[in-house]
Amino acid sequence: MQRSASSRAGVFCGKDLSRALMRPLGQLPSCPSHKTLGPTPPARLAGLAALSYSVAGGGGAGTMNPKIKTGRWIGMLCASIAGIAAVLPPRAYAEDFDTEHIFGFMIGSDVGNVGEREFQSQTTGRFAKDGGRYRTLNQEVELELVPAPNFRVELGTSFSAYDIGRVPGLDDRRQLSWQSVSVDFRYRFLNREAAPFGMTVALETRADRVDETTAAAVRSYGTELTVAFDREVIPNFLIAALNLSYEPEWTRTPRTGAADQDATIGAAFGLMARVRPDILIGGEARYFRKYEGIGLDELSGQALFIGPTAYFQLSERSRLTATWSVQAWGQRAGSNAALDLVNFERHQARLVYGLNF
């Protein structure tokens, strides 16, 4: 295959890159009962890495446009994940997609098989506000049960650590608190193996003792309704997911007696590709609009988050998902700023570990 000078120097031209990405991934399934993929060719991983880096604006000469600096870091992270995947030893226990856990901030339509029990640890970090120092870490432990076909129940509790200093509009705090308890119900209405796409409705209700943004003592109750869709774009290789959500919340501050209501609506899109039998990489884009009042009375702000996600099947019973998102665009009501750092954070990250028992 002939390559351009830039390709020979290490950067794929568009024609060469498209050819590299179209090569088969190892041993493709030869019959319905054989669905395990073999080792991924290094050329394919190199193509994925080059694509993520070049699209993000890397590899060019001269001064980089500031608007794509964040994109370059995302591309570099995706390339690093692809490089790690290239050197890890292959495993042969990954088969069909199980979208229940492969995404970070999103959910898929799968809910597990009847009788499954799972322990999950979910660590979420949120960093940077409009000035000062803002760091929060939330640790949630959950127990997931599948008592009936297409139906899943999840019980959870969480603790949070806050480090807030000199942030406009927030009191300085450094504390560790028991945060909340929650219950999550999911029911799958459509199975993508028998329908054009999968569809699941999730309803999560939680009670908080501490405000998740300010760390103030409150009595807060929230419900998040999510409708999740997913579909395999390329069988056993590439899967896409869409989430639509509505989250009303009621908050009362015992110290002052003040009561408040707000709501957040969101739409999220994710893509995950299998680069090894036990490794998936991709990304998520999430858009949120926050309102005063549960009836979406008045817009407070909006934000778009974009970032990479990686999923690792550690063993037949354990898994790990890592994701990071940056606020790429946002706007607070009444402000012309390019970001909304009052209602949302600049960075969000999540690490999820699950164990089936």
JSON list of N, CA and C in Angstrom, two decimals, residues 97-110 120 122 144 152 186 192 228-233 237-243 268-273 280-286 307-312 319-325 350-353:
[
{"chain": "A", "resi": 97, "resn": "PHE", "atom": "N", "xyz": [-21.90, -7.94, 23.53]},
{"chain": "A", "resi": 97, "resn": "PHE", "atom": "CA", "xyz": [-21.92, -6.73, 24.34]},
{"chain": "A", "resi": 97, "resn": "PHE", "atom": "C", "xyz": [-22.88, -6.90, 25.51]},
{"chain": "A", "resi": 98, "resn": "ASP", "atom": "N", "xyz": [-22.49, -6.39, 26.67]},
{"chain": "A", "resi": 98, "resn": "ASP", "atom": "CA", "xyz": [-23.38, -6.25, 27.81]},
{"chain": "A", "resi": 98, "resn": "ASP", "atom": "C", "xyz": [-23.34, -4.78, 28.18]},
{"chain": "A", "resi": 99, "resn": "THR", "atom": "N", "xyz": [-24.32, -4.01, 27.70]},
{"chain": "A", "resi": 99, "resn": "THR", "atom": "CA", "xyz": [-24.26, -2.56, 27.82]},
{"chain": "A", "resi": 99, "resn": "THR", "atom": "C", "xyz": [-24.66, -2.06, 29.21]},
{"chain": "A", "resi": 100, "resn": "GLU", "atom": "N", "xyz": [-24.95, -2.95, 30.13]},
{"chain": "A", "resi": 100, "resn": "GLU", "atom": "CA", "xyz": [-25.35, -2.55, 31.47]},
{"chain": "A", "resi": 100, "resn": "GLU", "atom": "C", "xyz": [-24.28, -1.71, 32.15]},
{"chain": "A", "resi": 101, "resn": "HIS", "atom": "N", "xyz": [-22.99, -2.02, 31.88]},
{"chain": "A", "resi": 101, "resn": "HIS", "atom": "CA", "xyz": [-21.92, -1.37, 32.63]},
{"chain": "A", "resi": 101, "resn": "HIS", "atom": "C", "xyz": [-20.79, -0.80, 31.78]},
{"chain": "A", "resi": 102, "resn": "ILE", "atom": "N", "xyz": [-20.86, -0.87, 30.47]},
{"chain": "A", "resi": 102, "resn": "ILE", "atom": "CA", "xyz": [-19.70, -0.47, 29.67]},
{"chain": "A", "resi": 102, "resn": "ILE", "atom": "C", "xyz": [-19.54, 1.05, 29.57]},
{"chain": "A", "resi": 103, "resn": "PHE", "atom": "N", "xyz": [-20.60, 1.80, 29.84]},
{"chain": "A", "resi": 103, "resn": "PHE", "atom": "CA", "xyz": [-20.51, 3.26, 29.80]},
{"chain": "A", "resi": 103, "resn": "PHE", "atom": "C", "xyz": [-20.19, 3.81, 31.18]},
{"chain": "A", "resi": 104, "resn": "GLY", "atom": "N", "xyz": [-19.69, 5.05, 31.22]},
{"chain": "A", "resi": 104, "resn": "GLY", "atom": "CA", "xyz": [-19.30, 5.66, 32.47]},
{"chain": "A", "resi": 104, "resn": "GLY", "atom": "C", "xyz": [-20.44, 6.44, 33.12]},
{"chain": "A", "resi": 105, "resn": "PHE", "atom": "N", "xyz": [-20.81, 7.57, 32.54]},
{"chain": "A", "resi": 105, "resn": "PHE", "atom": "CA", "xyz": [-21.88, 8.40, 33.07]},
{"chain": "A", "resi": 105, "resn": "PHE", "atom": "C", "xyz": [-23.23, 8.01, 32.48]},
{"chain": "A", "resi": 106, "resn": "MET", "atom": "N", "xyz": [-23.25, 7.24, 31.43]},
{"chain": "A", "resi": 106, "resn": "MET", "atom": "CA", "xyz": [-24.49, 6.81, 30.78]},
{"chain": "A", "resi": 106, "resn": "MET", "atom": "C", "xyz": [-24.87, 5.40, 31.23]},
{"chain": "A", "resi": 107, "resn": "ILE", "atom": "N", "xyz": [-26.03, 4.93, 30.77]},
{"chain": "A", "resi": 107, "resn": "ILE", "atom": "CA", "xyz": [-26.44, 3.55, 31.00]},
{"chain": "A", "resi": 107, "resn": "ILE", "atom": "C", "xyz": [-26.87, 2.94, 29.67]},
{"chain": "A", "resi": 108, "resn": "GLY", "atom": "N", "xyz": [-26.78, 1.60, 29.58]},
{"chain": "A", "resi": 108, "resn": "GLY", "atom": "CA", "xyz": [-27.26, 0.88, 28.42]},
{"chain": "A", "resi": 108, "resn": "GLY", "atom": "C", "xyz": [-28.60, 0.23, 28.72]},
{"chain": "A", "resi": 109, "resn": "SER", "atom": "N", "xyz": [-29.13, -0.51, 27.76]},
{"chain": "A", "resi": 109, "resn": "SER", "atom": "CA", "xyz": [-30.46, -1.12, 27.93]},
{"chain": "A", "resi": 109, "resn": "SER", "atom": "C", "xyz": [-30.41, -2.48, 28.61]},
{"chain": "A", "resi": 110, "resn": "ASP", "atom": "N", "xyz": [-29.24, -3.10, 28.71]},
{"chain": "A", "resi": 110, "resn": "ASP", "atom": "CA", "xyz": [-29.16, -4.42, 29.35]},
{"chain": "A", "resi": 110, "resn": "ASP", "atom": "C", "xyz": [-29.33, -4.30, 30.86]},
{"chain": "A", "resi": 120, "resn": "GLN", "atom": "N", "xyz": [-21.02, -3.22, 43.44]},
{"chain": "A", "resi": 120, "resn": "GLN", "atom": "CA", "xyz": [-20.41, -2.19, 42.61]},
{"chain": "A", "resi": 120, "resn": "GLN", "atom": "C", "xyz": [-19.89, -1.04, 43.46]},
{"chain": "A", "resi": 122, "resn": "GLN", "atom": "N", "xyz": [-18.53, 2.83, 42.96]},
{"chain": "A", "resi": 122, "resn": "GLN", "atom": "CA", "xyz": [-18.52, 3.92, 41.98]},
{"chain": "A", "resi": 122, "resn": "GLN", "atom": "C", "xyz": [-17.92, 5.17, 42.62]},
{"chain": "A", "resi": 144, "resn": "GLU", "atom": "N", "xyz": [-26.61, -4.81, 43.40]},
{"chain": "A", "resi": 144, "resn": "GLU", "atom": "CA", "xyz": [-27.53, -4.95, 42.27]},
{"chain": "A", "resi": 144, "resn": "GLU", "atom": "C", "xyz": [-28.11, -6.36, 42.24]},
{"chain": "A", "resi": 152, "resn": "ARG", "atom": "N", "xyz": [-34.36, -5.01, 37.07]},
{"chain": "A", "resi": 152, "resn": "ARG", "atom": "CA", "xyz": [-33.20, -4.92, 37.95]},
{"chain": "A", "resi": 152, "resn": "ARG", "atom": "C", "xyz": [-33.45, -3.92, 39.07]},
{"chain": "A", "resi": 186, "resn": "ARG", "atom": "N", "xyz": [-34.88, -0.58, 37.20]},
{"chain": "A", "resi": 186, "resn": "ARG", "atom": "CA", "xyz": [-34.77, -0.56, 35.74]},
{"chain": "A", "resi": 186, "resn": "ARG", "atom": "C", "xyz": [-35.60, -1.69, 35.15]},
{"chain": "A", "resi": 192, "resn": "ARG", "atom": "N", "xyz": [-32.58, -5.62, 22.22]},
{"chain": "A", "resi": 192, "resn": "ARG", "atom": "CA", "xyz": [-32.07, -5.33, 20.88]},
{"chain": "A", "resi": 192, "resn": "ARG", "atom": "C", "xyz": [-31.78, -6.59, 20.07]},
{"chain": "A", "resi": 228, "resn": "ALA", "atom": "N", "xyz": [-33.19, 4.82, 28.17]},
{"chain": "A", "resi": 228, "resn": "ALA", "atom": "CA", "xyz": [-31.94, 4.45, 27.51]},
{"chain": "A", "resi": 228, "resn": "ALA", "atom": "C", "xyz": [-32.21, 3.61, 26.27]},
{"chain": "A", "resi": 229, "resn": "PHE", "atom": "N", "xyz": [-31.55, 3.97, 25.17]},
{"chain": "A", "resi": 229, "resn": "PHE", "atom": "CA", "xyz": [-31.63, 3.22, 23.92]},
{"chain": "A", "resi": 229, "resn": "PHE", "atom": "C", "xyz": [-30.21, 2.79, 23.54]},
{"chain": "A", "resi": 230, "resn": "ASP", "atom": "N", "xyz": [-30.07, 1.63, 22.91]},
{"chain": "A", "resi": 230, "resn": "ASP", "atom": "CA", "xyz": [-28.78, 1.24, 22.35]},
{"chain": "A", "resi": 230, "resn": "ASP", "atom": "C", "xyz": [-28.97, 0.31, 21.16]},
{"chain": "A", "resi": 231, "resn": "ARG", "atom": "N", "xyz": [-27.94, 0.26, 20.32]},
{"chain": "A", "resi": 231, "resn": "ARG", "atom": "CA", "xyz": [-27.99, -0.56, 19.10]},
{"chain": "A", "resi": 231, "resn": "ARG", "atom": "C", "xyz": [-26.57, -0.86, 18.64]},
{"chain": "A", "resi": 232, "resn": "GLU", "atom": "N", "xyz": [-26.35, -2.08, 18.20]},
{"chain": "A", "resi": 232, "resn": "GLU", "atom": "CA", "xyz": [-25.04, -2.45, 17.66]},
{"chain": "A", "resi": 232, "resn": "GLU", "atom": "C", "xyz": [-24.93, -1.92, 16.23]},
{"chain": "A", "resi": 233, "resn": "VAL", "atom": "N", "xyz": [-24.04, -0.96, 16.04]},
{"chain": "A", "resi": 233, "resn": "VAL", "atom": "CA", "xyz": [-23.83, -0.38, 14.72]},
{"chain": "A", "resi": 233, "resn": "VAL", "atom": "C", "xyz": [-23.07, -1.36, 13.82]},
{"chain": "A", "resi": 237, "resn": "PHE", "atom": "N", "xyz": [-18.68, -5.29, 17.46]},
{"chain": "A", "resi": 237, "resn": "PHE", "atom": "CA", "xyz": [-17.54, -4.39, 17.39]},
{"chain": "A", "resi": 237, "resn": "PHE", "atom": "C", "xyz": [-17.87, -2.97, 17.86]},
{"chain": "A", "resi": 238, "resn": "LEU", "atom": "N", "xyz": [-18.94, -2.37, 17.35]},
{"chain": "A", "resi": 238, "resn": "LEU", "atom": "CA", "xyz": [-19.26, -0.97, 17.66]},
{"chain": "A", "resi": 238, "resn": "LEU", "atom": "C", "xyz": [-20.72, -0.86, 18.10]},
{"chain": "A", "resi": 239, "resn": "ILE", "atom": "N", "xyz": [-20.94, -0.23, 19.26]},
{"chain": "A", "resi": 239, "resn": "ILE", "atom": "CA", "xyz": [-22.29, -0.06, 19.77]},
{"chain": "A", "resi": 239, "resn": "ILE", "atom": "C", "xyz": [-22.52, 1.40, 20.15]},
{"chain": "A", "resi": 240, "resn": "ALA", "atom": "N", "xyz": [-23.74, 1.88, 19.88]},
{"chain": "A", "resi": 240, "resn": "ALA", "atom": "CA", "xyz": [-24.12, 3.26, 20.17]},
{"chain": "A", "resi": 240, "resn": "ALA", "atom": "C", "xyz": [-25.24, 3.28, 21.19]},
{"chain": "A", "resi": 241, "resn": "ALA", "atom": "N", "xyz": [-25.26, 4.31, 22.03]},
{"chain": "A", "resi": 241, "resn": "ALA", "atom": "CA", "xyz": [-26.30, 4.44, 23.05]},
{"chain": "A", "resi": 241, "resn": "ALA", "atom": "C", "xyz": [-26.77, 5.88, 23.13]},
{"chain": "A", "resi": 242, "resn": "LEU", "atom": "N", "xyz": [-28.05, 6.04, 23.48]},
{"chain": "A", "resi": 242, "resn": "LEU", "atom": "CA", "xyz": [-28.67, 7.36, 23.66]},
{"chain": "A", "resi": 242, "resn": "LEU", "atom": "C", "xyz": [-29.44, 7.35, 24.97]},
{"chain": "A", "resi": 243, "resn": "ASN", "atom": "N", "xyz": [-29.23, 8.38, 25.80]},
{"chain": "A", "resi": 243, "resn": "ASN", "atom": "CA", "xyz": [-29.95, 8.55, 27.06]},
{"chain": "A", "resi": 243, "resn": "ASN", "atom": "C", "xyz": [-30.70, 9.87, 27.06]},
{"chain": "A", "resi": 268, "resn": "ALA", "atom": "N", "xyz": [-27.73, 12.43, 26.20]},
{"chain": "A", "resi": 268, "resn": "ALA", "atom": "CA", "xyz": [-26.35, 11.94, 26.12]},
{"chain": "A", "resi": 268, "resn": "ALA", "atom": "C", "xyz": [-26.23, 10.92, 25.00]},
{"chain": "A", "resi": 269, "resn": "PHE", "atom": "N", "xyz": [-25.09, 10.94, 24.33]},
{"chain": "A", "resi": 269, "resn": "PHE", "atom": "CA", "xyz": [-24.82, 9.99, 23.24]},
{"chain": "A", "resi": 269, "resn": "PHE", "atom": "C", "xyz": [-23.44, 9.39, 23.47]},
{"chain": "A", "resi": 270, "resn": "GLY", "atom": "N", "xyz": [-23.35, 8.06, 23.32]},
{"chain": "A", "resi": 270, "resn": "GLY", "atom": "CA", "xyz": [-22.08, 7.38, 23.52]},
{"chain": "A", "resi": 270, "resn": "GLY", "atom": "C", "xyz": [-21.81, 6.34, 22.46]},
{"chain": "A", "resi": 271, "resn": "LEU", "atom": "N", "xyz": [-20.54, 6.14, 22.17]},
{"chain": "A", "resi": 271, "resn": "LEU", "atom": "CA", "xyz": [-20.07, 5.11, 21.24]},
{"chain": "A", "resi": 271, "resn": "LEU", "atom": "C", "xyz": [-18.96, 4.32, 21.92]},
{"chain": "A", "resi": 272, "resn": "MET", "atom": "N", "xyz": [-19.02, 2.98, 21.83]},
{"chain": "A", "resi": 272, "resn": "MET", "atom": "CA", "xyz": [-17.96, 2.13, 22.37]},
{"chain": "A", "resi": 272, "resn": "MET", "atom": "C", "xyz": [-17.58, 1.10, 21.32]},
{"chain": "A", "resi": 273, "resn": "ALA", "atom": "N", "xyz": [-16.27, 0.93, 21.13]},
{"chain": "A", "resi": 273, "resn": "ALA", "atom": "CA", "xyz": [-15.75, -0.03, 20.15]},
{"chain": "A", "resi": 273, "resn": "ALA", "atom": "C", "xyz": [-14.90, -1.07, 20.86]},
{"chain": "A", "resi": 280, "resn": "LEU", "atom": "N", "xyz": [-12.94, -2.31, 25.69]},
{"chain": "A", "resi": 280, "resn": "LEU", "atom": "CA", "xyz": [-13.70, -1.43, 24.84]},
{"chain": "A", "resi": 280, "resn": "LEU", "atom": "C", "xyz": [-13.25, 0.01, 25.11]},
{"chain": "A", "resi": 281, "resn": "ILE", "atom": "N", "xyz": [-13.15, 0.82, 24.07]},
{"chain": "A", "resi": 281, "resn": "ILE", "atom": "CA", "xyz": [-12.86, 2.23, 24.24]},
{"chain": "A", "resi": 281, "resn": "ILE", "atom": "C", "xyz": [-13.83, 3.03, 23.40]},
{"chain": "A", "resi": 282, "resn": "GLY", "atom": "N", "xyz": [-14.09, 4.24, 23.82]},
{"chain": "A", "resi": 282, "resn": "GLY", "atom": "CA", "xyz": [-15.02, 5.10, 23.09]},
{"chain": "A", "resi": 282, "resn": "GLY", "atom": "C", "xyz": [-15.14, 6.44, 23.79]},
{"chain": "A", "resi": 283, "resn": "GLY", "atom": "N", "xyz": [-16.32, 7.02, 23.71]},
{"chain": "A", "resi": 283, "resn": "GLY", "atom": "CA", "xyz": [-16.52, 8.34, 24.31]},
{"chain": "A", "resi": 283, "resn": "GLY", "atom": "C", "xyz": [-17.98, 8.64, 24.53]},
{"chain": "A", "resi": 284, "resn": "GLU", "atom": "N", "xyz": [-18.23, 9.68, 25.32]},
{"chain": "A", "resi": 284, "resn": "GLU", "atom": "CA", "xyz": [-19.58, 10.11, 25.64]},
{"chain": "A", "resi": 284, "resn": "GLU", "atom": "C", "xyz": [-19.68, 11.62, 25.50]},
{"chain": "A", "resi": 285, "resn": "ALA", "atom": "N", "xyz": [-20.82, 12.08, 24.97]},
{"chain": "A", "resi": 285, "resn": "ALA", "atom": "CA", "xyz": [-21.13, 13.50, 24.88]},
{"chain": "A", "resi": 285, "resn": "ALA", "atom": "C", "xyz": [-22.47, 13.71, 25.59]},
{"chain": "A", "resi": 286, "resn": "ARG", "atom": "N", "xyz": [-22.49, 14.64, 26.59]},
{"chain": "A", "resi": 286, "resn": "ARG", "atom": "CA", "xyz": [-23.68, 14.83, 27.41]},
{"chain": "A", "resi": 286, "resn": "ARG", "atom": "C", "xyz": [-24.05, 16.32, 27.46]},
{"chain": "A", "resi": 307, "resn": "GLY", "atom": "N", "xyz": [-15.98, 13.55, 26.57]},
{"chain": "A", "resi": 307, "resn": "GLY", "atom": "CA", "xyz": [-14.79, 12.89, 27.06]},
{"chain": "A", "resi": 307, "resn": "GLY", "atom": "C", "xyz": [-14.73, 11.42, 26.71]},
{"chain": "A", "resi": 308, "resn": "PRO", "atom": "N", "xyz": [-13.58, 10.78, 26.93]},
{"chain": "A", "resi": 308, "resn": "PRO", "atom": "CA", "xyz": [-13.37, 9.37, 26.58]},
{"chain": "A", "resi": 308, "resn": "PRO", "atom": "C", "xyz": [-13.84, 8.43, 27.68]},
{"chain": "A", "resi": 309, "resn": "THR", "atom": "N", "xyz": [-14.10, 7.20, 27.31]},
{"chain": "A", "resi": 309, "resn": "THR", "atom": "CA", "xyz": [-14.50, 6.14, 28.23]},
{"chain": "A", "resi": 309, "resn": "THR", "atom": "C", "xyz": [-13.77, 4.86, 27.85]},
{"chain": "A", "resi": 310, "resn": "ALA", "atom": "N", "xyz": [-13.35, 4.10, 28.85]},
{"chain": "A", "resi": 310, "resn": "ALA", "atom": "CA", "xyz": [-12.69, 2.81, 28.62]},
{"chain": "A", "resi": 310, "resn": "ALA", "atom": "C", "xyz": [-13.30, 1.76, 29.55]},
{"chain": "A", "resi": 311, "resn": "TYR", "atom": "N", "xyz": [-13.51, 0.57, 29.00]},
{"chain": "A", "resi": 311, "resn": "TYR", "atom": "CA", "xyz": [-14.09, -0.54, 29.77]},
{"chain": "A", "resi": 311, "resn": "TYR", "atom": "C", "xyz": [-13.14, -1.72, 29.70]},
{"chain": "A", "resi": 312, "resn": "PHE", "atom": "N", "xyz": [-12.87, -2.34, 30.88]},
{"chain": "A", "resi": 312, "resn": "PHE", "atom": "CA", "xyz": [-11.96, -3.49, 30.96]},
{"chain": "A", "resi": 312, "resn": "PHE", "atom": "C", "xyz": [-12.68, -4.64, 31.67]},
{"chain": "A", "resi": 319, "resn": "ARG", "atom": "N", "xyz": [-15.06, -6.35, 36.59]},
{"chain": "A", "resi": 319, "resn": "ARG", "atom": "CA", "xyz": [-14.96, -5.38, 35.49]},
{"chain": "A", "resi": 319, "resn": "ARG", "atom": "C", "xyz": [-14.54, -4.02, 36.05]},
{"chain": "A", "resi": 320, "resn": "LEU", "atom": "N", "xyz": [-14.08, -3.15, 35.14]},
{"chain": "A", "resi": 320, "resn": "LEU", "atom": "CA", "xyz": [-13.66, -1.81, 35.52]},
{"chain": "A", "resi": 320, "resn": "LEU", "atom": "C", "xyz": [-13.99, -0.85, 34.38]},
{"chain": "A", "resi": 321, "resn": "THR", "atom": "N", "xyz": [-14.63, 0.27, 34.72]},
{"chain": "A", "resi": 321, "resn": "THR", "atom": "CA", "xyz": [-14.95, 1.31, 33.74]},
{"chain": "A", "resi": 321, "resn": "THR", "atom": "C", "xyz": [-14.35, 2.62, 34.20]},
{"chain": "A", "resi": 322, "resn": "ALA", "atom": "N", "xyz": [-13.67, 3.33, 33.31]},
{"chain": "A", "resi": 322, "resn": "ALA", "atom": "CA", "xyz": [-13.07, 4.62, 33.62]},
{"chain": "A", "resi": 322, "resn": "ALA", "atom": "C", "xyz": [-13.51, 5.64, 32.59]},
{"chain": "A", "resi": 323, "resn": "THR", "atom": "N", "xyz": [-13.93, 6.82, 33.05]},
{"chain": "A", "resi": 323, "resn": "THR", "atom": "CA", "xyz": [-14.37, 7.85, 32.12]},
{"chain": "A", "resi": 323, "resn": "THR", "atom": "C", "xyz": [-14.04, 9.23, 32.68]},
{"chain": "A", "resi": 324, "resn": "TRP", "atom": "N", "xyz": [-13.89, 10.17, 31.79]},
{"chain": "A", "resi": 324, "resn": "TRP", "atom": "CA", "xyz": [-13.57, 11.55, 32.15]},
{"chain": "A", "resi": 324, "resn": "TRP", "atom": "C", "xyz": [-14.26, 12.47, 31.15]},
{"chain": "A", "resi": 325, "resn": "SER", "atom": "N", "xyz": [-14.86, 13.55, 31.66]},
{"chain": "A", "resi": 325, "resn": "SER", "atom": "CA", "xyz": [-15.55, 14.52, 30.80]},
{"chain": "A", "resi": 325, "resn": "SER", "atom": "C", "xyz": [-15.11, 15.93, 31.16]},
{"chain": "A", "resi": 350, "resn": "ARG", "atom": "N", "xyz": [-15.08, 9.52, 36.55]},
{"chain": "A", "resi": 350, "resn": "ARG", "atom": "CA", "xyz": [-15.73, 8.42, 37.26]},
{"chain": "A", "resi": 350, "resn": "ARG", "atom": "C", "xyz": [-14.95, 7.12, 37.05]},
{"chain": "A", "resi": 351, "resn": "LEU", "atom": "N", "xyz": [-14.84, 6.33, 38.13]},
{"chain": "A", "resi": 351, "resn": "LEU", "atom": "CA", "xyz": [-14.22, 5.01, 38.09]},
{"chain": "A", "resi": 351, "resn": "LEU", "atom": "C", "xyz": [-15.19, 4.03, 38.73]},
{"chain": "A", "resi": 352, "resn": "VAL", "atom": "N", "xyz": [-15.56, 2.97, 37.99]},
{"chain": "A", "resi": 352, "resn": "VAL", "atom": "CA", "xyz": [-16.55, 2.01, 38.46]},
{"chain": "A", "resi": 352, "resn": "VAL", "atom": "C", "xyz": [-15.95, 0.62, 38.45]},
{"chain": "A", "resi": 353, "resn": "TYR", "atom": "N", "xyz": [-16.02, -0.06, 39.60]},
{"chain": "A", "resi": 353, "resn": "TYR", "atom": "CA", "xyz": [-15.57, -1.45, 39.70]},
{"chain": "A", "resi": 353, "resn": "TYR", "atom": "C", "xyz": [-16.76, -2.30, 40.08]}
]
